[in-house]
Short mmCIF file of C-alpha atoms in Angstrom, two decimals:
data_model
loop_
_atom_site.label_atom_id
_atom_site.label_comp_id
_atom_site.label_asym_id
_atom_site.label_seq_id
_atom_site.Cartn_x
_atom_site.Cartn_y
_atom_site.Cartn_z
CA MET A 69 -19.92 -5.85 -0.37
CA VAL A 70 -18.19 -8.91 1.08
CA TYR A 71 -14.87 -9.95 -0.43
CA SER A 72 -13.81 -13.56 -0.40
CA TYR A 73 -10.26 -14.82 -0.72
CA GLN A 74 -10.93 -16.04 -4.27
CA ASN A 75 -12.29 -12.64 -5.38
CA ILE A 76 -9.32 -10.80 -3.89
CA CYS A 77 -6.84 -13.12 -5.62
CA THR A 78 -8.67 -12.57 -8.91
CA VAL A 79 -8.43 -8.80 -8.43
CA ARG A 80 -4.71 -9.11 -7.59
CA THR A 81 -4.07 -11.20 -10.71
CA LYS A 82 -6.01 -8.71 -12.84
CA ILE A 83 -3.90 -5.84 -11.50
CA LEU A 84 -0.68 -7.64 -12.37
CA ILE A 85 -1.96 -8.25 -15.91
CA ASP A 86 -3.22 -4.65 -16.36
CA THR A 87 0.00 -3.04 -15.17
CA GLY A 88 2.16 -5.33 -17.27
CA THR A 89 4.19 -6.69 -14.37
CA HIS A 90 5.18 -10.32 -14.56
CA ARG A 91 6.35 -10.84 -11.00
CA GLU A 92 5.32 -13.89 -9.05
CA GLU A 93 2.94 -12.80 -6.31
CA ASN A 94 1.39 -15.02 -3.67
CA GLY A 95 -1.38 -14.28 -1.23
CA PHE A 96 -3.70 -11.34 -1.24
CA MET A 97 -3.06 -7.80 -0.09
CA ASP A 98 0.68 -8.34 -0.23
CA GLY A 99 1.13 -4.90 -1.83
CA ILE A 100 -0.04 -3.00 1.24
CA LYS A 101 1.57 -4.04 4.51
CA TYR A 102 -0.32 -1.89 7.00
CA ILE A 103 -1.86 1.54 7.59
CA VAL A 104 0.34 4.09 9.36
CA LEU A 105 -1.22 5.94 12.29
CA THR A 106 1.01 8.83 13.35
CA ASP A 107 0.16 12.41 14.29
CA LYS A 108 0.86 13.61 10.76
CA SER A 109 -1.09 10.80 9.07
CA ILE A 110 -4.13 11.46 11.28
CA LEU A 111 -4.01 15.14 10.26
CA LEU A 112 -3.81 14.11 6.60
CA LEU A 113 -7.08 12.16 6.95
CA GLY A 114 -8.84 15.54 7.04
CA ASN A 115 -7.51 16.21 3.52
CA ASN A 116 -8.73 12.80 2.30
CA GLN A 117 -5.15 11.42 2.28
CA TYR A 118 -4.33 7.94 3.57
CA THR A 119 -0.87 6.81 4.61
CA SER A 120 0.33 3.20 4.47
CA ASN A 121 3.52 1.19 4.28
CA VAL A 122 3.70 -0.92 1.14
CA GLU A 123 5.93 -3.67 -0.18
CA SER A 124 9.22 -2.12 -1.30
CA GLY A 125 9.02 -3.79 -4.73
CA SER A 126 5.49 -2.53 -5.49
CA THR A 127 5.00 0.19 -8.07
CA ARG A 128 2.71 3.20 -7.85
CA THR A 129 0.46 2.02 -10.66
CA GLU A 130 0.11 -1.43 -9.12
CA ILE A 131 -0.96 0.00 -5.74
CA LYS A 132 -3.25 2.55 -7.41
CA HIS A 133 -5.07 -0.09 -9.48
CA TRP A 134 -5.37 -2.38 -6.47
CA ILE A 135 -6.89 0.36 -4.26
CA GLU A 136 -9.30 1.52 -6.97
CA LEU A 137 -10.53 -2.02 -7.68
CA PHE A 138 -10.67 -3.28 -4.10
CA PHE A 139 -12.22 -0.24 -2.37
CA GLY A 140 -14.11 1.25 -5.34
CA VAL A 141 -12.58 4.73 -4.95
CA LYS A 142 -10.88 7.19 -7.33
CA VAL A 143 -7.24 8.02 -6.62
CA ILE A 144 -6.07 11.53 -7.57
CA ALA A 145 -2.42 11.35 -6.54
CA MET A 146 0.12 9.09 -4.87
CA ASN A 147 3.27 10.26 -3.15
CA SER A 148 5.87 7.74 -2.09
CA HIS A 149 9.19 7.76 -0.33
CA ARG A 150 11.57 5.08 0.81
CA LEU A 151 12.43 5.08 4.50
CA PRO A 152 15.78 3.73 5.70
CA GLY A 153 15.99 0.73 7.98
CA LYS A 154 17.01 1.10 11.59
CA GLY A 155 20.52 0.24 12.73
CA ARG A 156 20.86 -2.90 14.85
CA ARG A 157 23.99 -4.04 16.64
CA MET A 158 24.67 -7.76 16.87
CA GLY A 159 27.78 -7.98 19.02
CA PRO A 160 30.67 -6.26 17.25
CA ILE A 161 28.83 -6.23 13.91
CA MET A 162 26.54 -3.34 13.01
CA GLY A 163 23.57 -4.41 10.89
CA HIS A 164 20.30 -2.81 9.89
CA THR A 165 16.68 -3.75 9.33
CA MET A 166 15.09 -3.77 5.87
CA HIS A 167 14.19 -0.56 4.06
CA TYR A 168 10.51 0.02 3.38
CA LYS A 169 8.34 2.24 1.22
CA ARG A 170 5.57 4.54 2.45
CA MET A 171 2.78 5.89 0.24
CA ILE A 172 0.41 8.79 0.82
CA ILE A 173 -2.70 8.21 -1.28
CA THR A 174 -4.99 11.16 -2.10
CA LEU A 175 -8.61 10.36 -3.00
CA GLN A 176 -11.16 12.45 -4.86
CA PRO A 177 -13.59 14.40 -2.65
CA GLY A 178 -16.58 12.27 -1.65
CA TYR A 179 -14.63 9.01 -1.53
CA SER A 180 -13.21 7.39 1.58
CA ILE A 181 -11.57 4.14 2.67
CA PRO A 182 -13.04 2.35 5.69
CA PRO A 183 -10.66 1.88 8.63
CA LEU A 184 -8.46 -1.19 8.24
CA ILE A 185 -7.57 -1.59 11.92
#
């Protein structure tokens, strides 16, 4: 199935209505930033678990509905944790980068998500 920009925006709008969130969202796929490919996340692929960094303001239900509608899969569980930003020194001032949220999405057996690389 080929997804056009208009179809993806319609799906995104439907998710926001279904979950009851009234935030202003622009663009498509702004909930999921990118897929994480580390040693641990590659091992989790064997258990049908996918790891990705998501927008820090996104909720679990919003990401779950978006994945189920966009990829046509069934999500069993979602685990999330917020990772701290890295420290950055700018002269005498110590700053830090933005915090971000990472989700591990578990799918039912028999379902899979195609690679997004």
